[in-house]
Amino acid sequence: MAVPQKFMLRVIIAPEVAVKLTLTERPHSVEDLIKTLQEKCRPRLDYEFSIHYEDPDFDGQLCCLVDIEDLPEKGTLQVVRSEADNVSFESYDTEILPSTPFSNRLKTWPDTFNVPNFSYEVEHLLQEGNAAYEQSGRTITLTRSQKSSILESMATAIMNYKPFPTEKNIGMAAEALVTAHPCLKEKASESGWYGWKWALQYKMGNFRSKLARAGCLEVAVNSGRRSHNNPDKDHPHQNIKKARRAEINYLPNFPKGEDATTLENVRLQLMQEVERSEKNLLLIDKLMQMTFALRRLEIVKENPMIGDFLNRWPALRIDSQICAEFHRITNINLRNQFYSGLDIHTPRLLNLIRQKAARTGKFSETLRAMMNLYDQQHELHADTKRTLILHGLPLYLREEEPQFFRVWNIEESPEPEISNTAVCVLTIINENSSSPMHFSPVSAAVIVEDQIVLGEINTFADAFVLLFGLVYVVHLDYPKKLVHTFTFIQKEVMGLEDGKPLKPCLNRLKNDLLLIE
């Protein structure tokens, strides 16, 4: 009796990303193998590609797999994107994540604040003082210039993370300072660092004023407000333009040697590149990176209409550039983080939604209808689960916004009904159905201000991801009736912590997700 063949293959689908593929028999053709890979790695391989294998006849050099008989029983394969598909901008793997310039921030506020090094004089003084404190518990007395030097260095370190730290951030920095140098403890305060906290608070204000006078856009955008000489201008403490949703690069400075005029010329060149039939994606990304500061200045300072802004920056209608721009702002990979963060919570969220659906009430009835439709699906792909979670999460949080989840049946009407729509995800179908949730739509689209901003998106989940990225890119407010849903995605799925406490309903959901059944 012949032993059946078993194929164990390591498939490299992207740089530093490999999956294991086990087959019980040799595929009938290379096309069958490609279909198997696409099903296993959906949606990462939703594009045309060829498969290369390590040929032992050429010392393991890669060769294109043309004949399925050449497929090794155990070895490494590599997915190579076809040249004809390289100009496509809708695929998951067309994202080009920018290399962040040195002038931009790379990190969010840390869990543990790292105290910076001080001047040689201050470091020597603190070293001696710490040694004395360990022996006798005696603290040191600083001169005015020495304390100013410490505060200046601490303010610079804080500014590397954010220009407008919260009171909690300042307290964390003050505590870290006293922990690293116990000789600086204050005997009069219970914590030992209360005075340092307020000294840092005032120092940050003075530090921002200096940076504004030096032309730092991130703080200069809030200068020129009401004063004794300008009594009719905005109040200095209202409508402060600052990062509120954990943006790292909220309003960066222009690149060295560039100004608004030179960057405007680059923008015009960028528009010409986008209008080409064969787009140079790498050049577009390079020009988008160069003009990032100009776009942020327009968005933050001028607050333009979204349609007008996208007409000036048409590259932001490309899926990959939404992801790249989100990465520039937060230093987080939009799709990877969204899907990995959501998939981690999916099993528990499915159970919670099913439990909620078993109860009575308006929201429970809607959830029950969704769960019945979900249970009727023959194959529960990752996209199917994501669609259910993204539709069910608002209802679980007792939020309802029927205008946000729109459906367009292309068999019934030639145009979608999107008038008076601030923002929504449009699911496009070609079947008669009254359900707001569809697991296999024709496509999906993102609507902002009555316009289709992003269209021909493969799945509902991907449309939701791009909408979330667009919220950061064009500085949109969260939908008023879905604030809890978007806040949960921001903090728990994307890990973008803004320092604000969670609302009670989100705290309960967070605790429920941590419970082990």
Short mmCIF file of N, CA and C in Angstrom, two decimals, residues 15-147:
data_model
loop_
_atom_site.label_atom_id
_atom_site.label_comp_id
_atom_site.label_asym_id
_atom_site.label_seq_id
_atom_site.Cartn_x
_atom_site.Cartn_y
_atom_site.Cartn_z
N PRO A 15 7.49 40.56 3.32
CA PRO A 15 8.74 40.67 4.07
C PRO A 15 8.52 40.41 5.55
N GLU A 16 9.26 39.47 6.10
CA GLU A 16 9.21 39.08 7.51
C GLU A 16 7.88 38.46 7.91
N VAL A 17 7.10 37.99 6.92
CA VAL A 17 5.82 37.31 7.21
C VAL A 17 5.80 35.99 6.46
N ALA A 18 5.72 34.89 7.19
CA ALA A 18 5.68 33.56 6.57
C ALA A 18 4.57 32.74 7.24
N VAL A 19 3.94 31.86 6.46
CA VAL A 19 2.89 30.99 7.00
C VAL A 19 3.24 29.55 6.67
N LYS A 20 2.70 28.64 7.48
CA LYS A 20 2.91 27.22 7.25
C LYS A 20 1.71 26.66 6.50
N LEU A 21 1.96 25.91 5.45
CA LEU A 21 0.90 25.32 4.63
C LEU A 21 1.12 23.81 4.57
N THR A 22 0.11 23.07 4.99
CA THR A 22 0.17 21.60 4.98
C THR A 22 -0.87 21.07 4.01
N LEU A 23 -0.45 20.24 3.07
CA LEU A 23 -1.33 19.66 2.06
C LEU A 23 -1.27 18.14 2.15
N THR A 24 -2.42 17.51 2.03
CA THR A 24 -2.47 16.04 2.10
C THR A 24 -2.19 15.39 0.75
N GLU A 25 -2.24 16.18 -0.32
CA GLU A 25 -1.95 15.66 -1.65
C GLU A 25 -1.42 16.78 -2.52
N ARG A 26 -0.79 16.39 -3.60
CA ARG A 26 -0.26 17.39 -4.53
C ARG A 26 -1.42 18.07 -5.26
N PRO A 27 -1.45 19.40 -5.30
CA PRO A 27 -2.52 20.09 -6.04
C PRO A 27 -2.51 19.68 -7.51
N HIS A 28 -3.65 19.79 -8.17
CA HIS A 28 -3.76 19.39 -9.57
C HIS A 28 -2.99 20.34 -10.49
N SER A 29 -2.87 21.60 -10.07
CA SER A 29 -2.18 22.57 -10.91
C SER A 29 -1.64 23.70 -10.04
N VAL A 30 -0.79 24.52 -10.64
CA VAL A 30 -0.26 25.68 -9.93
C VAL A 30 -1.39 26.63 -9.58
N GLU A 31 -2.38 26.75 -10.46
CA GLU A 31 -3.53 27.63 -10.20
C GLU A 31 -4.29 27.17 -8.96
N ASP A 32 -4.43 25.83 -8.78
CA ASP A 32 -5.11 25.33 -7.59
C ASP A 32 -4.32 25.68 -6.33
N LEU A 33 -3.00 25.60 -6.41
CA LEU A 33 -2.16 25.95 -5.27
C LEU A 33 -2.32 27.43 -4.93
N ILE A 34 -2.38 28.27 -5.94
CA ILE A 34 -2.56 29.71 -5.72
C ILE A 34 -3.90 29.99 -5.05
N LYS A 35 -4.97 29.31 -5.49
CA LYS A 35 -6.29 29.49 -4.89
C LYS A 35 -6.28 29.05 -3.43
N THR A 36 -5.59 27.94 -3.14
CA THR A 36 -5.49 27.46 -1.76
C THR A 36 -4.80 28.49 -0.87
N LEU A 37 -3.72 29.08 -1.39
CA LEU A 37 -2.99 30.10 -0.63
C LEU A 37 -3.87 31.33 -0.41
N GLN A 38 -4.61 31.75 -1.42
CA GLN A 38 -5.45 32.93 -1.28
C GLN A 38 -6.54 32.72 -0.25
N GLU A 39 -7.11 31.50 -0.19
CA GLU A 39 -8.14 31.22 0.81
C GLU A 39 -7.56 31.21 2.21
N LYS A 40 -6.35 30.68 2.34
CA LYS A 40 -5.72 30.58 3.65
C LYS A 40 -5.29 31.95 4.17
N CYS A 41 -4.81 32.81 3.28
CA CYS A 41 -4.21 34.09 3.69
C CYS A 41 -5.09 35.28 3.33
N ARG A 42 -6.36 35.06 3.12
CA ARG A 42 -7.27 36.16 2.81
C ARG A 42 -7.28 37.15 3.96
N PRO A 43 -7.24 38.51 3.75
CA PRO A 43 -7.26 39.15 2.44
C PRO A 43 -5.86 39.57 1.96
N ARG A 44 -4.82 39.05 2.58
CA ARG A 44 -3.47 39.52 2.26
C ARG A 44 -3.04 39.19 0.85
N LEU A 45 -3.61 38.13 0.24
CA LEU A 45 -3.19 37.71 -1.09
C LEU A 45 -4.28 37.92 -2.13
N ASP A 46 -5.06 38.97 -1.96
CA ASP A 46 -6.12 39.25 -2.93
C ASP A 46 -5.55 40.05 -4.11
N TYR A 47 -4.59 39.48 -4.78
CA TYR A 47 -4.01 40.10 -5.97
C TYR A 47 -3.33 39.01 -6.79
N GLU A 48 -2.89 39.36 -8.00
CA GLU A 48 -2.24 38.39 -8.87
C GLU A 48 -0.78 38.20 -8.45
N PHE A 49 -0.35 36.93 -8.38
CA PHE A 49 1.03 36.65 -7.99
C PHE A 49 1.47 35.32 -8.57
N SER A 50 2.76 35.11 -8.58
CA SER A 50 3.33 33.82 -8.97
C SER A 50 4.02 33.22 -7.75
N ILE A 51 4.32 31.93 -7.84
CA ILE A 51 4.98 31.22 -6.73
C ILE A 51 6.36 30.78 -7.18
N HIS A 52 7.35 31.09 -6.33
CA HIS A 52 8.71 30.66 -6.60
C HIS A 52 9.13 29.64 -5.54
N TYR A 53 9.94 28.67 -5.95
CA TYR A 53 10.40 27.64 -5.02
C TYR A 53 11.91 27.53 -5.08
N GLU A 54 12.49 26.95 -4.05
CA GLU A 54 13.95 26.77 -3.99
C GLU A 54 14.32 25.50 -4.76
N ASP A 55 14.94 25.68 -5.91
CA ASP A 55 15.27 24.56 -6.80
C ASP A 55 16.59 23.93 -6.36
N PRO A 56 16.58 22.63 -5.95
CA PRO A 56 17.83 21.97 -5.53
C PRO A 56 18.84 21.82 -6.66
N ASP A 57 18.37 21.85 -7.91
CA ASP A 57 19.29 21.73 -9.04
C ASP A 57 20.17 22.96 -9.21
N PHE A 58 19.75 24.06 -8.58
CA PHE A 58 20.51 25.31 -8.69
C PHE A 58 20.90 25.81 -7.31
N ASP A 59 21.25 24.87 -6.42
CA ASP A 59 21.74 25.19 -5.07
C ASP A 59 20.74 26.05 -4.29
N GLY A 60 19.47 25.74 -4.43
CA GLY A 60 18.45 26.43 -3.63
C GLY A 60 18.06 27.80 -4.15
N GLN A 61 18.50 28.18 -5.36
CA GLN A 61 18.09 29.47 -5.93
C GLN A 61 16.61 29.42 -6.29
N LEU A 62 15.93 30.59 -6.18
CA LEU A 62 14.50 30.65 -6.45
C LEU A 62 14.21 30.52 -7.94
N CYS A 63 13.22 29.69 -8.27
CA CYS A 63 12.75 29.53 -9.64
C CYS A 63 11.23 29.61 -9.63
N CYS A 64 10.67 30.13 -10.70
CA CYS A 64 9.22 30.25 -10.79
C CYS A 64 8.60 28.85 -10.95
N LEU A 65 7.56 28.59 -10.16
CA LEU A 65 6.88 27.29 -10.22
C LEU A 65 5.90 27.30 -11.39
N VAL A 66 6.26 26.59 -12.44
CA VAL A 66 5.42 26.50 -13.64
C VAL A 66 4.72 25.15 -13.71
N ASP A 67 5.45 24.09 -13.38
CA ASP A 67 4.92 22.73 -13.40
C ASP A 67 4.68 22.28 -11.96
N ILE A 68 3.47 21.87 -11.63
CA ILE A 68 3.13 21.47 -10.26
C ILE A 68 3.94 20.27 -9.81
N GLU A 69 4.49 19.49 -10.75
CA GLU A 69 5.30 18.34 -10.38
C GLU A 69 6.62 18.75 -9.74
N ASP A 70 7.02 20.01 -9.94
CA ASP A 70 8.25 20.51 -9.33
C ASP A 70 8.05 20.95 -7.89
N LEU A 71 6.83 20.91 -7.39
CA LEU A 71 6.56 21.34 -6.02
C LEU A 71 7.22 20.38 -5.03
N PRO A 72 8.12 20.85 -4.16
CA PRO A 72 8.77 19.95 -3.20
C PRO A 72 7.81 19.52 -2.09
N GLU A 73 8.04 18.35 -1.53
CA GLU A 73 7.20 17.89 -0.44
C GLU A 73 7.46 18.68 0.84
N LYS A 74 8.65 19.18 0.99
CA LYS A 74 8.98 20.01 2.15
C LYS A 74 9.98 21.06 1.69
N GLY A 75 9.63 22.33 1.90
CA GLY A 75 10.52 23.40 1.45
C GLY A 75 9.90 24.76 1.66
N THR A 76 10.57 25.76 1.09
CA THR A 76 10.14 27.15 1.23
C THR A 76 9.68 27.69 -0.12
N LEU A 77 8.51 28.30 -0.11
CA LEU A 77 7.98 28.97 -1.29
C LEU A 77 7.95 30.48 -1.03
N GLN A 78 7.96 31.25 -2.09
CA GLN A 78 7.87 32.70 -1.95
C GLN A 78 6.85 33.25 -2.93
N VAL A 79 5.97 34.10 -2.41
CA VAL A 79 4.96 34.76 -3.24
C VAL A 79 5.59 35.99 -3.87
N VAL A 80 5.47 36.11 -5.19
CA VAL A 80 6.03 37.25 -5.92
C VAL A 80 4.89 37.94 -6.66
N ARG A 81 4.66 39.18 -6.33
CA ARG A 81 3.57 39.93 -6.95
C ARG A 81 3.86 40.16 -8.43
N SER A 82 2.82 40.00 -9.26
CA SER A 82 3.01 40.21 -10.69
C SER A 82 3.19 41.69 -10.98
N GLU A 83 3.98 42.00 -12.00
CA GLU A 83 4.26 43.39 -12.33
C GLU A 83 2.99 44.13 -12.74
N ALA A 84 2.07 43.43 -13.39
CA ALA A 84 0.84 44.09 -13.85
C ALA A 84 -0.03 44.57 -12.70
N ASP A 85 0.15 43.94 -11.54
CA ASP A 85 -0.69 44.30 -10.40
C ASP A 85 -0.02 45.32 -9.49
N ASN A 86 1.20 45.70 -9.81
CA ASN A 86 1.91 46.62 -8.93
C ASN A 86 1.31 48.00 -8.91
N VAL A 87 0.52 48.37 -9.91
CA VAL A 87 -0.08 49.70 -9.92
C VAL A 87 -1.44 49.71 -9.23
N SER A 88 -1.88 48.55 -8.76
CA SER A 88 -3.16 48.50 -8.06
C SER A 88 -3.00 49.08 -6.67
N PHE A 89 -4.03 49.81 -6.21
CA PHE A 89 -3.94 50.46 -4.91
C PHE A 89 -4.96 49.92 -3.93
N GLU A 90 -5.64 48.81 -4.27
CA GLU A 90 -6.72 48.36 -3.42
C GLU A 90 -6.32 47.16 -2.59
N SER A 91 -5.18 46.60 -2.82
CA SER A 91 -4.80 45.37 -2.13
C SER A 91 -4.20 45.66 -0.77
N TYR A 92 -4.32 44.70 0.08
CA TYR A 92 -3.78 44.82 1.44
C TYR A 92 -2.29 45.08 1.42
N ASP A 93 -1.57 44.42 0.52
CA ASP A 93 -0.12 44.52 0.54
C ASP A 93 0.43 45.67 -0.27
N THR A 94 -0.44 46.56 -0.79
CA THR A 94 0.09 47.71 -1.49
C THR A 94 0.37 48.86 -0.54
N GLU A 95 0.12 48.66 0.74
CA GLU A 95 0.43 49.71 1.69
C GLU A 95 1.94 49.97 1.70
N ILE A 96 2.28 51.23 1.59
CA ILE A 96 3.68 51.62 1.72
C ILE A 96 3.78 52.46 2.97
N LEU A 97 4.36 51.91 4.00
CA LEU A 97 4.47 52.63 5.24
C LEU A 97 5.69 53.54 5.18
N PRO A 98 5.51 54.82 5.50
CA PRO A 98 6.60 55.77 5.33
C PRO A 98 7.68 55.59 6.36
N SER A 99 8.90 55.94 5.96
CA SER A 99 9.99 56.01 6.94
C SER A 99 9.89 57.38 7.59
N THR A 100 9.64 57.39 8.90
CA THR A 100 9.38 58.64 9.59
C THR A 100 10.65 59.46 9.70
N PRO A 101 10.61 60.73 9.28
CA PRO A 101 11.80 61.57 9.39
C PRO A 101 12.23 61.73 10.84
N PHE A 102 13.49 62.07 11.03
CA PHE A 102 14.05 62.19 12.37
C PHE A 102 13.33 63.26 13.17
N SER A 103 12.85 64.31 12.48
CA SER A 103 12.20 65.41 13.18
C SER A 103 10.83 65.03 13.73
N ASN A 104 10.24 63.94 13.23
CA ASN A 104 8.93 63.50 13.70
C ASN A 104 9.08 62.57 14.89
N ARG A 105 8.01 62.52 15.71
CA ARG A 105 8.05 61.64 16.87
C ARG A 105 7.84 60.20 16.44
N LEU A 106 8.41 59.29 17.21
CA LEU A 106 8.30 57.88 16.89
C LEU A 106 7.56 57.09 17.96
N LYS A 107 7.31 57.71 19.15
CA LYS A 107 6.75 56.95 20.26
C LYS A 107 5.62 57.73 20.91
N THR A 108 4.68 56.96 21.49
CA THR A 108 3.65 57.55 22.33
C THR A 108 4.21 57.68 23.74
N TRP A 109 3.40 58.22 24.63
CA TRP A 109 3.83 58.39 26.02
C TRP A 109 4.13 57.01 26.62
N PRO A 110 5.30 56.86 27.24
CA PRO A 110 5.71 55.52 27.71
C PRO A 110 5.01 55.12 29.00
N ASP A 111 5.01 53.82 29.27
CA ASP A 111 4.47 53.33 30.55
C ASP A 111 5.36 53.74 31.71
N THR A 112 6.67 53.82 31.46
CA THR A 112 7.63 54.27 32.47
C THR A 112 8.46 55.40 31.87
N PHE A 113 8.40 56.55 32.50
CA PHE A 113 9.12 57.71 31.96
C PHE A 113 10.61 57.57 32.25
N ASN A 114 11.42 57.77 31.20
CA ASN A 114 12.87 57.69 31.35
C ASN A 114 13.43 59.08 31.63
N VAL A 115 14.08 59.21 32.76
CA VAL A 115 14.66 60.50 33.16
C VAL A 115 15.89 60.76 32.29
N PRO A 116 16.00 61.95 31.69
CA PRO A 116 17.14 62.23 30.81
C PRO A 116 18.41 62.51 31.60
N ASN A 117 19.52 62.55 30.90
CA ASN A 117 20.77 62.98 31.51
C ASN A 117 20.81 64.49 31.59
N PHE A 118 21.44 64.99 32.65
CA PHE A 118 21.54 66.44 32.86
C PHE A 118 22.95 66.90 32.52
N SER A 119 23.22 68.17 32.79
CA SER A 119 24.56 68.70 32.53
C SER A 119 25.58 68.01 33.44
N TYR A 120 26.85 68.15 33.09
CA TYR A 120 27.90 67.48 33.86
C TYR A 120 27.87 67.91 35.32
N GLU A 121 27.67 69.21 35.55
CA GLU A 121 27.65 69.73 36.92
C GLU A 121 26.50 69.12 37.71
N VAL A 122 25.29 69.11 37.10
CA VAL A 122 24.11 68.61 37.81
C VAL A 122 24.22 67.11 38.04
N GLU A 123 24.72 66.36 37.05
CA GLU A 123 24.87 64.92 37.22
C GLU A 123 25.83 64.60 38.36
N HIS A 124 26.93 65.34 38.45
CA HIS A 124 27.88 65.12 39.54
C HIS A 124 27.24 65.44 40.88
N LEU A 125 26.48 66.54 40.94
CA LEU A 125 25.81 66.93 42.18
C LEU A 125 24.80 65.87 42.61
N LEU A 126 24.02 65.35 41.65
CA LEU A 126 23.01 64.34 41.99
C LEU A 126 23.65 63.02 42.40
N GLN A 127 24.76 62.67 41.77
CA GLN A 127 25.46 61.43 42.16
C GLN A 127 25.93 61.50 43.61
N GLU A 128 26.52 62.63 43.95
CA GLU A 128 26.97 62.80 45.34
C GLU A 128 25.78 62.86 46.29
N GLY A 129 24.72 63.56 45.87
CA GLY A 129 23.55 63.68 46.73
C GLY A 129 22.86 62.35 46.96
N ASN A 130 22.76 61.51 45.93
CA ASN A 130 22.13 60.20 46.09
C ASN A 130 22.92 59.31 47.05
N ALA A 131 24.25 59.39 46.97
CA ALA A 131 25.09 58.61 47.88
C ALA A 131 24.88 59.05 49.32
N ALA A 132 24.77 60.36 49.53
CA ALA A 132 24.55 60.88 50.88
C ALA A 132 23.15 60.52 51.38
N TYR A 133 22.18 60.51 50.47
CA TYR A 133 20.83 60.19 50.88
C TYR A 133 20.73 58.74 51.34
N GLU A 134 21.45 57.84 50.67
CA GLU A 134 21.42 56.43 51.07
C GLU A 134 22.02 56.22 52.45
N GLN A 135 22.98 57.04 52.80
CA GLN A 135 23.66 56.88 54.10
C GLN A 135 22.90 57.56 55.23
N SER A 136 22.44 58.79 54.99
CA SER A 136 21.85 59.57 56.09
C SER A 136 20.41 60.01 55.84
N GLY A 137 19.91 59.82 54.61
CA GLY A 137 18.56 60.28 54.31
C GLY A 137 18.46 61.78 54.11
N ARG A 138 19.58 62.43 53.90
CA ARG A 138 19.60 63.88 53.76
C ARG A 138 19.43 64.25 52.29
N THR A 139 18.54 65.20 52.04
CA THR A 139 18.34 65.70 50.68
C THR A 139 19.27 66.87 50.40
N ILE A 140 19.30 67.30 49.14
CA ILE A 140 20.20 68.39 48.76
C ILE A 140 19.39 69.64 48.46
N THR A 141 20.07 70.76 48.52
CA THR A 141 19.46 72.04 48.17
C THR A 141 20.08 72.53 46.86
N LEU A 142 19.23 72.80 45.88
CA LEU A 142 19.70 73.22 44.57
C LEU A 142 19.70 74.74 44.47
N THR A 143 20.64 75.23 43.68
CA THR A 143 20.60 76.64 43.34
C THR A 143 19.54 76.87 42.28
N ARG A 144 19.23 78.13 42.04
CA ARG A 144 18.19 78.44 41.05
C ARG A 144 18.59 77.95 39.66
N SER A 145 19.85 78.12 39.29
CA SER A 145 20.31 77.71 37.96
C SER A 145 20.33 76.19 37.82
N GLN A 146 20.68 75.48 38.90
CA GLN A 146 20.70 74.02 38.86
C GLN A 146 19.29 73.46 38.70
N LYS A 147 18.33 74.01 39.45
CA LYS A 147 16.94 73.55 39.32
C LYS A 147 16.40 73.88 37.94
#
